JSON list of C-alpha atoms in Angstrom, two decimals:
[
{"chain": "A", "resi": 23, "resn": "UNK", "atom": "CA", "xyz": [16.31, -3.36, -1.40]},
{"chain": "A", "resi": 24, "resn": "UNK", "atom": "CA", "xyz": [18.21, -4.43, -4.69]},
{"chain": "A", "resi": 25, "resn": "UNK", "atom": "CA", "xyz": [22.23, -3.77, -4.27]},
{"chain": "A", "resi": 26, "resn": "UNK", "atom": "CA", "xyz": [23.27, -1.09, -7.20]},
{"chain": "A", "resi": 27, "resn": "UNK", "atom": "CA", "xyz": [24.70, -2.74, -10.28]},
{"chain": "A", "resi": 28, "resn": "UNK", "atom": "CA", "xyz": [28.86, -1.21, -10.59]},
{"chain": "A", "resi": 29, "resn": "UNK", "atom": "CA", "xyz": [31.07, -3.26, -12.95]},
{"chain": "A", "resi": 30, "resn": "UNK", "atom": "CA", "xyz": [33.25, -5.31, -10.77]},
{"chain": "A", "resi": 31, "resn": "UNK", "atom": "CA", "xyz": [36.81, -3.35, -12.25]},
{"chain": "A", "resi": 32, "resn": "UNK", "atom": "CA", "xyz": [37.80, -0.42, -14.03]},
{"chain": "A", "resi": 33, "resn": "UNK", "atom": "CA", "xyz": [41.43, 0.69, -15.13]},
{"chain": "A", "resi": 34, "resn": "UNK", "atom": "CA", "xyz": [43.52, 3.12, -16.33]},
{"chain": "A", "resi": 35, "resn": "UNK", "atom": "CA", "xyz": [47.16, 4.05, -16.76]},
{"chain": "A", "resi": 36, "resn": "UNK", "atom": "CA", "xyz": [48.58, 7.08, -14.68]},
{"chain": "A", "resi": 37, "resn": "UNK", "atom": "CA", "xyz": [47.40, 10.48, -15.78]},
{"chain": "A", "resi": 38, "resn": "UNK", "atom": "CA", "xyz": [44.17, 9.29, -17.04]},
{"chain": "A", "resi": 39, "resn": "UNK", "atom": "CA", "xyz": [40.62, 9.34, -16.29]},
{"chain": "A", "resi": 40, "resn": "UNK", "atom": "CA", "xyz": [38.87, 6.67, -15.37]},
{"chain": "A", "resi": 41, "resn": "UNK", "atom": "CA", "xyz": [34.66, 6.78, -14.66]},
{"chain": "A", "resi": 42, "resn": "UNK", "atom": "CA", "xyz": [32.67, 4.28, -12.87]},
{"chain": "A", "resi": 43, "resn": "UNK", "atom": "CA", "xyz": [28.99, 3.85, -13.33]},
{"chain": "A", "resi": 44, "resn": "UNK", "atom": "CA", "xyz": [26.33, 2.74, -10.72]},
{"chain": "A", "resi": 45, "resn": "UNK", "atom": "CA", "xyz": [22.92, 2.08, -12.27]},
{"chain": "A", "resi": 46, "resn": "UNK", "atom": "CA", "xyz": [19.65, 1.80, -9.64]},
{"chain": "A", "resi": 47, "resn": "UNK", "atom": "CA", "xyz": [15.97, 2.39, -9.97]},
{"chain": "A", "resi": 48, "resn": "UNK", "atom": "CA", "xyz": [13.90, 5.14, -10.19]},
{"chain": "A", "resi": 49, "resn": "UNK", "atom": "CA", "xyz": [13.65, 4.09, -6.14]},
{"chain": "A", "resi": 50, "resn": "UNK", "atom": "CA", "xyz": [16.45, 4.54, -5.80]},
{"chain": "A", "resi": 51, "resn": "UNK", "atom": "CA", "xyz": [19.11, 6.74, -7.48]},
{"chain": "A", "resi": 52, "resn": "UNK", "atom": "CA", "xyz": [17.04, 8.22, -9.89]},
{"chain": "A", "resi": 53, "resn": "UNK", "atom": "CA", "xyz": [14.47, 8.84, -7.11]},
{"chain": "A", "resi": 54, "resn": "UNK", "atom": "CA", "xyz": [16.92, 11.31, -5.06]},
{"chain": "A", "resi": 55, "resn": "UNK", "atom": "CA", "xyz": [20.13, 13.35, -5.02]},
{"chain": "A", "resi": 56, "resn": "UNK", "atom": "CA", "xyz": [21.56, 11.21, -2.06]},
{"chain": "A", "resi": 57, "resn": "UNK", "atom": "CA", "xyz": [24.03, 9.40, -4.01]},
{"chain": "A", "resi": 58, "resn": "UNK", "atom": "CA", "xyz": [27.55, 8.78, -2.60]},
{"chain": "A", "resi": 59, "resn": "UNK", "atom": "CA", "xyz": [31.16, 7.61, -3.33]},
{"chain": "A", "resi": 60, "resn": "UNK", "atom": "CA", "xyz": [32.93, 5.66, -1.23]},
{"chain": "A", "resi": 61, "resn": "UNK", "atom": "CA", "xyz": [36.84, 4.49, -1.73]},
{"chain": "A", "resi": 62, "resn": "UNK", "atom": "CA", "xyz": [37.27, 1.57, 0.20]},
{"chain": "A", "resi": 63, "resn": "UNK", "atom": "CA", "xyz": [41.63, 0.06, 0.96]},
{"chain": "A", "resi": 64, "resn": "UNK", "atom": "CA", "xyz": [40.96, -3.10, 2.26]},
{"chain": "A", "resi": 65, "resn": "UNK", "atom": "CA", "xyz": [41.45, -3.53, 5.82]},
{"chain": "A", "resi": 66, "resn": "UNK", "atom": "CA", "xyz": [41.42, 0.18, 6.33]},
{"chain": "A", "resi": 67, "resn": "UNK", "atom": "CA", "xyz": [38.10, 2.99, 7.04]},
{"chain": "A", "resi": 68, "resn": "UNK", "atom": "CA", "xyz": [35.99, 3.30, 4.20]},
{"chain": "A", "resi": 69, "resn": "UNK", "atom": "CA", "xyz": [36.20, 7.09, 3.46]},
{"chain": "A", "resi": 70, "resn": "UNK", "atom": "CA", "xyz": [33.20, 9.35, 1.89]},
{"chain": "A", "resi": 71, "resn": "UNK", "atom": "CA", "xyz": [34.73, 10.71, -1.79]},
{"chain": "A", "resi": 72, "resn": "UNK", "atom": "CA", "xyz": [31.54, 12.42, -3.27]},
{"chain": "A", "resi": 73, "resn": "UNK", "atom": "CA", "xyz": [28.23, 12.82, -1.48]},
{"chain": "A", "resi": 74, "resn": "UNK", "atom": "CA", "xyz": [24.83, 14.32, -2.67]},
{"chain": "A", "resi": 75, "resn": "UNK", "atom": "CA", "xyz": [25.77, 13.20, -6.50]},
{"chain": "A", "resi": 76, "resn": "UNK", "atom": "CA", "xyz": [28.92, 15.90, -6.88]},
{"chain": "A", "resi": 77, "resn": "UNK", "atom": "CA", "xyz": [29.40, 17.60, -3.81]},
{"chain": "A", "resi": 78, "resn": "UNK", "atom": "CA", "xyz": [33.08, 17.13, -2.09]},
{"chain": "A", "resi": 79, "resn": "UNK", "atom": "CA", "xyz": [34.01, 16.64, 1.57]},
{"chain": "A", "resi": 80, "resn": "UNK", "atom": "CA", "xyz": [36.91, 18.82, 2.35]},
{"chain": "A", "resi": 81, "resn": "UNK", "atom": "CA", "xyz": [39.87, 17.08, 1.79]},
{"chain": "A", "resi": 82, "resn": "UNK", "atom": "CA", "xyz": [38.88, 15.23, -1.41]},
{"chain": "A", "resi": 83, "resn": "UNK", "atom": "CA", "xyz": [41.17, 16.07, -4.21]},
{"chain": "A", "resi": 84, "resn": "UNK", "atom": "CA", "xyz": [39.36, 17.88, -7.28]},
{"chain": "A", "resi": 85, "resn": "UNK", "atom": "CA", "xyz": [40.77, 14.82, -9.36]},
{"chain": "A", "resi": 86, "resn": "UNK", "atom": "CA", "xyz": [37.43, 12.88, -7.94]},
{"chain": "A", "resi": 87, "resn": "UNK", "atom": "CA", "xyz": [33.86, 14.13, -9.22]},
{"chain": "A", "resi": 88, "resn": "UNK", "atom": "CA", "xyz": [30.52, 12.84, -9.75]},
{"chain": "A", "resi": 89, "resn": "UNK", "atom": "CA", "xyz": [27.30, 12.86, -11.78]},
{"chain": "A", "resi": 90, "resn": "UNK", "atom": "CA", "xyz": [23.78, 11.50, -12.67]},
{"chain": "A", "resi": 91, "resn": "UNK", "atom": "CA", "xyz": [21.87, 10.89, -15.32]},
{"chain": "A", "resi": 92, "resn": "UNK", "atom": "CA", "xyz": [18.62, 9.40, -14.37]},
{"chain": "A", "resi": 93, "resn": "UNK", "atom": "CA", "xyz": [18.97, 5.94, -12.65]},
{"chain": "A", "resi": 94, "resn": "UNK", "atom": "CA", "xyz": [22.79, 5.90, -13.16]},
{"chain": "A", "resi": 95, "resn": "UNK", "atom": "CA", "xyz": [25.19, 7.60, -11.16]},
{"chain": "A", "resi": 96, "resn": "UNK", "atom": "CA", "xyz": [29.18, 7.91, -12.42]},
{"chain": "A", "resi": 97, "resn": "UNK", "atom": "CA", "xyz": [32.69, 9.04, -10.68]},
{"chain": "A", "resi": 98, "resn": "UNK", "atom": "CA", "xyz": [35.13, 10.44, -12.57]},
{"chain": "A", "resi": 99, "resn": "UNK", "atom": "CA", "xyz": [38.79, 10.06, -11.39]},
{"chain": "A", "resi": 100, "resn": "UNK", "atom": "CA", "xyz": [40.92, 12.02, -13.44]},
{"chain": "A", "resi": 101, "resn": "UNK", "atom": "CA", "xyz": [44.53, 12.31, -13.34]},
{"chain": "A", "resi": 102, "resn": "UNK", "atom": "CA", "xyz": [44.62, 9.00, -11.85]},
{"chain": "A", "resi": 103, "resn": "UNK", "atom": "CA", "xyz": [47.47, 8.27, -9.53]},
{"chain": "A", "resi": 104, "resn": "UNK", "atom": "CA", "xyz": [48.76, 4.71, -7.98]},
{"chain": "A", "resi": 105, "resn": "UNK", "atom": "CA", "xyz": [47.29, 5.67, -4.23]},
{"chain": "A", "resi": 106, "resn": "UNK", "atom": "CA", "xyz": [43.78, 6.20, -6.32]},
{"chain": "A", "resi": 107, "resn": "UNK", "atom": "CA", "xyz": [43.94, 1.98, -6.68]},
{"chain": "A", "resi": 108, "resn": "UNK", "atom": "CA", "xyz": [41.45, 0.92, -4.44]},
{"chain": "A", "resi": 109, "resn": "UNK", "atom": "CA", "xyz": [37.39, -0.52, -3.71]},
{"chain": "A", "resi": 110, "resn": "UNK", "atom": "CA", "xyz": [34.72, 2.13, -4.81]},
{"chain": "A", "resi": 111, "resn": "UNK", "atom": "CA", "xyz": [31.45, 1.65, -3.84]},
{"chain": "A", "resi": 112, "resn": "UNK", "atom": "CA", "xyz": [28.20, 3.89, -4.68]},
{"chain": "A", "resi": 113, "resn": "UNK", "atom": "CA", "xyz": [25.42, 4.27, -2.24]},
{"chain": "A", "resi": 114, "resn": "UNK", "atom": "CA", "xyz": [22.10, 5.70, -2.33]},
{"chain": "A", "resi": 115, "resn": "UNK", "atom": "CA", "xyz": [19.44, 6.91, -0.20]},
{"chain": "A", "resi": 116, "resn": "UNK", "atom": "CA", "xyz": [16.21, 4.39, -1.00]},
{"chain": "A", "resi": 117, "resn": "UNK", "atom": "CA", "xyz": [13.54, 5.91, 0.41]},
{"chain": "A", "resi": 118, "resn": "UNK", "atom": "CA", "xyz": [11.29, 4.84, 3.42]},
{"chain": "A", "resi": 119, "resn": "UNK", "atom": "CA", "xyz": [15.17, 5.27, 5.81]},
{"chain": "A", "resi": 120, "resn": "UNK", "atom": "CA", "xyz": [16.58, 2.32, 3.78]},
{"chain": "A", "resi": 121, "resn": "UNK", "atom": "CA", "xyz": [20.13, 2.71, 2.31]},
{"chain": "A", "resi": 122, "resn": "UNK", "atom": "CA", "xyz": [21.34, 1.10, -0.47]},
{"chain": "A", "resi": 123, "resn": "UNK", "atom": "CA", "xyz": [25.35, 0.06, -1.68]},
{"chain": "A", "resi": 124, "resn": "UNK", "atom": "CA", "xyz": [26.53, -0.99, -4.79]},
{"chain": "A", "resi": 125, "resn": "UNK", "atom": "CA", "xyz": [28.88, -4.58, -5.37]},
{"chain": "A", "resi": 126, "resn": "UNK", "atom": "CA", "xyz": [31.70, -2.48, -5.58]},
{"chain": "A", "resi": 127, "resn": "UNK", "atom": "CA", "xyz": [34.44, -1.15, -8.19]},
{"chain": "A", "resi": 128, "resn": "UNK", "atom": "CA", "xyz": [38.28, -2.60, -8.50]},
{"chain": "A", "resi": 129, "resn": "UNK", "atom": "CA", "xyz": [40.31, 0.22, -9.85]},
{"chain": "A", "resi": 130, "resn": "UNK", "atom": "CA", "xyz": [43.40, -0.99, -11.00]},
{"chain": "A", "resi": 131, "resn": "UNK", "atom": "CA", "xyz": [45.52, 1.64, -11.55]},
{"chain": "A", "resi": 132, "resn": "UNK", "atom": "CA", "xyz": [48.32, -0.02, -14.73]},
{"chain": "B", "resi": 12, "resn": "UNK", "atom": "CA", "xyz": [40.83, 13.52, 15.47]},
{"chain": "B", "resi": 13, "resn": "UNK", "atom": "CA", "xyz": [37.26, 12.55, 14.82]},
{"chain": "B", "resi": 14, "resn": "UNK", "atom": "CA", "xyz": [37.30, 8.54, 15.14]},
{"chain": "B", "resi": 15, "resn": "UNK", "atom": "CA", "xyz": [35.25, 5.51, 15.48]},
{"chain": "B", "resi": 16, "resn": "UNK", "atom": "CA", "xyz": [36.17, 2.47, 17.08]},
{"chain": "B", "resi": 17, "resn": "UNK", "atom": "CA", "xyz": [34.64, -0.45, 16.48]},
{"chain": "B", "resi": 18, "resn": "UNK", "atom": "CA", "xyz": [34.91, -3.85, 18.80]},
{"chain": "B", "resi": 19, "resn": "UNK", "atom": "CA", "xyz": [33.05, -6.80, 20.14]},
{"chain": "B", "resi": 20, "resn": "UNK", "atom": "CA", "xyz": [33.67, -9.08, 16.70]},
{"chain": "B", "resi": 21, "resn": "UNK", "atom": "CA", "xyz": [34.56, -13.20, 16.59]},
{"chain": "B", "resi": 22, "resn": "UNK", "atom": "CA", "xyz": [33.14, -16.20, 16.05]},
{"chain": "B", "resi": 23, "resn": "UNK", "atom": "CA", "xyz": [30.05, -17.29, 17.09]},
{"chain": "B", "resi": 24, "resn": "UNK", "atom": "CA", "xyz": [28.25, -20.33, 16.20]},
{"chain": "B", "resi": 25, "resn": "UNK", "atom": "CA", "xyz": [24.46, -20.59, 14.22]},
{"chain": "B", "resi": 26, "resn": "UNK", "atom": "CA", "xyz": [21.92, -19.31, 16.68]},
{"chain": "B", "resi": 27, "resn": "UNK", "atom": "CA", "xyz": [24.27, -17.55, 18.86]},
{"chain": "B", "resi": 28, "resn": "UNK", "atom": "CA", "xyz": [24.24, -13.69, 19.83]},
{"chain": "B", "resi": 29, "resn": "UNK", "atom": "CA", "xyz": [27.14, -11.35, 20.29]},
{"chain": "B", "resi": 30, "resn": "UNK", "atom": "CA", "xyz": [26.58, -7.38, 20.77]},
{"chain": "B", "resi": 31, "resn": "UNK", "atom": "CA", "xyz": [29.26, -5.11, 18.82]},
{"chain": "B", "resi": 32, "resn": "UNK", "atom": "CA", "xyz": [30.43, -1.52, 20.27]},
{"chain": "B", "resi": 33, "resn": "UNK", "atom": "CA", "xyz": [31.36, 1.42, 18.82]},
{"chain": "B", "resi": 34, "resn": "UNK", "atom": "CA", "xyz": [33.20, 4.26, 21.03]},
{"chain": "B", "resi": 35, "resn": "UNK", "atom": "CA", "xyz": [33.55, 7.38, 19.29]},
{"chain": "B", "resi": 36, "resn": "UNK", "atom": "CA", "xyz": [36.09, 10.38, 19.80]},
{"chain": "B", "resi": 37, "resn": "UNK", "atom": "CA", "xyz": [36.71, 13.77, 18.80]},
{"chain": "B", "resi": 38, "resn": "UNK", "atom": "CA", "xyz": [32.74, 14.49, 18.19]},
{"chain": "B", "resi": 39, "resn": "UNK", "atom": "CA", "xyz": [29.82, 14.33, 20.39]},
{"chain": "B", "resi": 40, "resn": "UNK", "atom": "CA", "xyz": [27.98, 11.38, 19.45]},
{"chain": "B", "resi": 41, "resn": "UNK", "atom": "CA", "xyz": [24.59, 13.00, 20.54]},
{"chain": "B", "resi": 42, "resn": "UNK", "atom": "CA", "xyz": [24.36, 14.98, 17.51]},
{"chain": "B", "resi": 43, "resn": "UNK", "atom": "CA", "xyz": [24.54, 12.18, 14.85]},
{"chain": "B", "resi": 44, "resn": "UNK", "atom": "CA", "xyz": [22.15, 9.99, 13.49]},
{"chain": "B", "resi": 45, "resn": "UNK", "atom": "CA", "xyz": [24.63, 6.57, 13.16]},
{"chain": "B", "resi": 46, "resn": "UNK", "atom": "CA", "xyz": [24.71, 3.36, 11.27]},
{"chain": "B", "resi": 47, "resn": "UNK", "atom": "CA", "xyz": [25.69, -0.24, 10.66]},
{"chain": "B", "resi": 48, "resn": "UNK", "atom": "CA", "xyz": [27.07, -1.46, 7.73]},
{"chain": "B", "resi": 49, "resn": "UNK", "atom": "CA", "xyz": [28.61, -4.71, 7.52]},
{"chain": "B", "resi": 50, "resn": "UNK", "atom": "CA", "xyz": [30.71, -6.25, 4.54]},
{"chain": "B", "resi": 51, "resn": "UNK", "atom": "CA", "xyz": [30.77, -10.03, 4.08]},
{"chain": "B", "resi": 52, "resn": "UNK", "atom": "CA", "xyz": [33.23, -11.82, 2.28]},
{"chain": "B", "resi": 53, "resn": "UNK", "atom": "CA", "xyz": [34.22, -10.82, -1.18]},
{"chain": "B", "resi": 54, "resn": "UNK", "atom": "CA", "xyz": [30.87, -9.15, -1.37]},
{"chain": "B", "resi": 55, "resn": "UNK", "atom": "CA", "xyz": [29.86, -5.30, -1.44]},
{"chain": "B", "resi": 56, "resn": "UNK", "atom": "CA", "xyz": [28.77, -3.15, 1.34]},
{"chain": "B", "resi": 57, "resn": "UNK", "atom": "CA", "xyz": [25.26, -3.58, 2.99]},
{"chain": "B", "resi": 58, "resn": "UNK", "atom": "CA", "xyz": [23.83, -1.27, 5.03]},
{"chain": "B", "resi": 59, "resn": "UNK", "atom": "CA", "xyz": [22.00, -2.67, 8.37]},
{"chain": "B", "resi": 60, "resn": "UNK", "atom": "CA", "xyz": [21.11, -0.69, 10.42]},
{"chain": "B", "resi": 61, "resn": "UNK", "atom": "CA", "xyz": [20.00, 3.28, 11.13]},
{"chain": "B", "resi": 62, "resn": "UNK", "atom": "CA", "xyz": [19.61, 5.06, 14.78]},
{"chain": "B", "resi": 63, "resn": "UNK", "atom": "CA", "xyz": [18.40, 8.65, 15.23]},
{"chain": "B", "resi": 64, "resn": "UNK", "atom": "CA", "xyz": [19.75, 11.32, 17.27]},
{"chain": "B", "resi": 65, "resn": "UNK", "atom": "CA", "xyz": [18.25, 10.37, 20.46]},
{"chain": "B", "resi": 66, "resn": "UNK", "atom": "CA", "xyz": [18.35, 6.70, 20.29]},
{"chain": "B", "resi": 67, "resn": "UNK", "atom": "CA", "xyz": [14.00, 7.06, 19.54]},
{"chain": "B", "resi": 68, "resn": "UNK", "atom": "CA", "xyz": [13.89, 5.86, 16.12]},
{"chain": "B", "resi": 69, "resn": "UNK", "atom": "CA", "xyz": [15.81, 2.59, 14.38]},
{"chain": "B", "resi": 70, "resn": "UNK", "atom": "CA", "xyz": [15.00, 1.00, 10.90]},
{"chain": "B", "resi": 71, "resn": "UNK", "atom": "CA", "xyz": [16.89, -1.75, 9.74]},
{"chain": "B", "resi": 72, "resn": "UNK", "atom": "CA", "xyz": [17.41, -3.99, 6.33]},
{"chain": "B", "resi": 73, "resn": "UNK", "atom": "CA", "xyz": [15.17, -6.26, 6.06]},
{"chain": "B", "resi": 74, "resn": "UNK", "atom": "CA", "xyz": [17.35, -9.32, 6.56]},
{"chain": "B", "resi": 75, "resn": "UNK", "atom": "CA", "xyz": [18.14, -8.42, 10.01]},
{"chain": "B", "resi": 76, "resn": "UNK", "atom": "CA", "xyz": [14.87, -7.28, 11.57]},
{"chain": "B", "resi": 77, "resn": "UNK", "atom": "CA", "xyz": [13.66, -8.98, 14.81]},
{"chain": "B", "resi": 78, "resn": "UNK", "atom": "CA", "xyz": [17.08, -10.29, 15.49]},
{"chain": "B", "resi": 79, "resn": "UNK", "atom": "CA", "xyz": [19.49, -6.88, 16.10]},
{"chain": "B", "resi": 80, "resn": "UNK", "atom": "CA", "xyz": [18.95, -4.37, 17.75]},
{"chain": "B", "resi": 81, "resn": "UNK", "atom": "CA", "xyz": [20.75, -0.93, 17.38]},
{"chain": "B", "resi": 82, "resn": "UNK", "atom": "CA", "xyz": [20.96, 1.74, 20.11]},
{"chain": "B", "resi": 83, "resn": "UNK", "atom": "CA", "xyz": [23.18, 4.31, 21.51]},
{"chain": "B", "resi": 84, "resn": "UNK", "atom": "CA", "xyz": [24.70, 5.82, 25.21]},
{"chain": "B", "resi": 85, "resn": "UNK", "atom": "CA", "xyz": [25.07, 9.30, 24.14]},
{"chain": "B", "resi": 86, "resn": "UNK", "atom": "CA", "xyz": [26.68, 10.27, 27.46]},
{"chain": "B", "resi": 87, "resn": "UNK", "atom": "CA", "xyz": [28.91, 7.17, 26.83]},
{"chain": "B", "resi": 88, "resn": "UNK", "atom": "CA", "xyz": [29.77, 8.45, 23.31]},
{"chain": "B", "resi": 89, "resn": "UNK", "atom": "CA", "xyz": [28.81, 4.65, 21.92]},
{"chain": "B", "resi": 90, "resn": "UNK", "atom": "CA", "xyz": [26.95, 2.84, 19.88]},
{"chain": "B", "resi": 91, "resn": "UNK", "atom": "CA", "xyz": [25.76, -0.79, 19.96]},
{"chain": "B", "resi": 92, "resn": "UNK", "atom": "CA", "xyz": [24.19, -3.84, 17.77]},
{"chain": "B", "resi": 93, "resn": "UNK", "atom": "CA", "xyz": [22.84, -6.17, 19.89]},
{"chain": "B", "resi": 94, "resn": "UNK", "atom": "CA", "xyz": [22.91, -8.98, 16.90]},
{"chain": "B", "resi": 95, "resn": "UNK", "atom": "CA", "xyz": [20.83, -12.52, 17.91]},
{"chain": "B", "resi": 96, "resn": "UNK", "atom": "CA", "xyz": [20.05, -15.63, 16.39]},
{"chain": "B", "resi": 97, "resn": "UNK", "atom": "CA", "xyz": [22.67, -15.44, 14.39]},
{"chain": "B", "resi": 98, "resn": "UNK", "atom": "CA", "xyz": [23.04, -16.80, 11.05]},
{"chain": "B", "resi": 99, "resn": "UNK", "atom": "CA", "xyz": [25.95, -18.11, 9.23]},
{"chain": "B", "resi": 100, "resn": "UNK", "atom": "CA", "xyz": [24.66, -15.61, 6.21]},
{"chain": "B", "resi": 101, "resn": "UNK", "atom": "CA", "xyz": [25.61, -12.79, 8.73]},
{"chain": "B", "resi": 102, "resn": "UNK", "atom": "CA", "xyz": [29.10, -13.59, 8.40]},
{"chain": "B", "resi": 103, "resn": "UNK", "atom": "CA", "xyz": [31.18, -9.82, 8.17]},
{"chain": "B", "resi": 104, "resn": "UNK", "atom": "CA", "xyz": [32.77, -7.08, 8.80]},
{"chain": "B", "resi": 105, "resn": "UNK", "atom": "CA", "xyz": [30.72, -4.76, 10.49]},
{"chain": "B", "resi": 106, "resn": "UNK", "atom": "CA", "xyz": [31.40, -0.68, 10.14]},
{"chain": "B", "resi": 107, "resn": "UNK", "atom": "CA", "xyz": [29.83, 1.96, 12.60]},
{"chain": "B", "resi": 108, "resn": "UNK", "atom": "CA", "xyz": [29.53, 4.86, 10.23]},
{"chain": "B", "resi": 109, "resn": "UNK", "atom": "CA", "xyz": [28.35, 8.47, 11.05]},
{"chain": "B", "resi": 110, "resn": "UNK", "atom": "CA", "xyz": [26.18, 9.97, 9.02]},
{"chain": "B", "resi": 111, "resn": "UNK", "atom": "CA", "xyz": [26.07, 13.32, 7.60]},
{"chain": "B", "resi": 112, "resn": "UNK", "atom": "CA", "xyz": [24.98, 15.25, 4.21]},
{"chain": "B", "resi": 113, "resn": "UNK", "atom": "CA", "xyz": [22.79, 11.84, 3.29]},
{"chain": "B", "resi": 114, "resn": "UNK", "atom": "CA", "xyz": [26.07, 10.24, 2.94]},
{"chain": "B", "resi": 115, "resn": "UNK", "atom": "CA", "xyz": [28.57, 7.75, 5.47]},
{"chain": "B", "resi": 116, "resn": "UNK", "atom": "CA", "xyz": [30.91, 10.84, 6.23]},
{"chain": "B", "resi": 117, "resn": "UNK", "atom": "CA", "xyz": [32.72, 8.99, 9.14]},
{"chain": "B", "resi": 118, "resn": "UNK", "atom": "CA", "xyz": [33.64, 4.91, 9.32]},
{"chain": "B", "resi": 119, "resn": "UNK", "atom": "CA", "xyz": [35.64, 3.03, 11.61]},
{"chain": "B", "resi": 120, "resn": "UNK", "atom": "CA", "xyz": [37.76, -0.10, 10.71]},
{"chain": "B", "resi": 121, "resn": "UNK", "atom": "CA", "xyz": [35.27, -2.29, 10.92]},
{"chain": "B", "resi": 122, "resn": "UNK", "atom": "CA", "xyz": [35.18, -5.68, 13.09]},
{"chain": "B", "resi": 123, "resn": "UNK", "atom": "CA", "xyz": [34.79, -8.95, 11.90]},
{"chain": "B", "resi": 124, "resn": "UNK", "atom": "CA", "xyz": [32.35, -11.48, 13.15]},
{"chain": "B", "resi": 125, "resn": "UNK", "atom": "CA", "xyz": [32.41, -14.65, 11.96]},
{"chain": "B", "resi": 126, "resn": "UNK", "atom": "CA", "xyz": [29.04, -17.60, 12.58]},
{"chain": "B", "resi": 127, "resn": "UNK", "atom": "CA", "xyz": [30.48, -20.82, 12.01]},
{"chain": "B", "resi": 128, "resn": "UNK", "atom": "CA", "xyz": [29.84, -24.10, 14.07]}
]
């Protein structure tokens, strides 16, 4: 039950795109298509951006996506905008109804 | 509005227990399998803690097991961790989250527990 490796900040200027990568194990995210995004303000909800690799809740601007390429997962936020600056955190199912997170994303947005 | 609540946080010293709450609105509660997922300080997210539908199944991270206990009062719309022998490790903010789609579709605000002597 290894945490998923994120880099611990990303950035970009308004109007660009900025991706974040989330590398696991074959146990984990390149085991299954349960991968989610989460964007985290502190001190607020957590709320679900991208679930099942690139599937979005309603509600989720079109601005956020996701992919996977084997063991690494990635979210795309294009068009960034300042309320986009936030914690982003990966998850992934890890088999045998354990759950795994990764340390988390700081996207700063310049 | 679909919300979760959670309460029941503080401090707590080494060896201690407290039991964390979770009332949820605007759904019925019976028809989700729920979690814990706690956050300690300037650390990532950490799942804890999984209950089925009917309250008959848990699983938990390994860290945790034989000292909390989830379960569930569907007709009271809640959720519970009964969290003992407490260590100062578990040290967080802890998140009911509902799940749905494989993913955490629905969090609360989280409440904060602290195990210090």
């Amino acid at each position: 039950q290894s945490a998923l490796t994120q880099p611990p900040s990303a950035s970009g200027f308004p109007g660009q795109s900025v991706t974040i990568s989330c590398t696991g194990t074959s146990s984990d995210v390149g085991g299954y298509n349960h991968v989610s995004w989460y964007q985290h303000h502190p001190g607020k909800a957590p709320k679900l951006m991208i679930y099942e690799v690139n599937k979005r809740p309603s509600g989720v601007p079109d601005r956020f996506s996701g992919s996977k390429s084997a063991s690494t997962a990635s979210l795309t936020v294009s068009g960034l905008q300042a309320e986009d600056e936030a914690d982003y955190y990966c998850g992934s199912w890890g088999g045998s109804n354990t759950w795994v997170f990764g340390g988390g994303t700081k996207l700063t947005v310049l | 509005e679909v919300q979760l609540v959670e309460s029941g946080g503080g401090l707590v010293q080494p060896g201690g227990s407290l039991r964390l709450s979770c009332a949820a609105s605007g759904f019925t509660l019976g028809s989700y399998i729920m979690r814990w997922v706690r956050q300690a300080p300037r650390k990532g997210l950490e799942w804890v803690a999984t209950i089925n539908t009917d309250g008959s199944e848990e699983y938990y991270v390994d860290s945790v097991k034989g000292r909390f206990t989830i379960s569930r009062d569907n007709a009271k719309n809640a959720l519970y961790l009964q969290m003992n022998s407490l260590r100062a490790d578990d040290t967080a903010v802890y998140y009911c989250a509902r799940d749905a789609n494989w993913a955490f579709e629905i969090w609360g605000q989280g409440t904060l527990v602290t195990v210090s002597s």
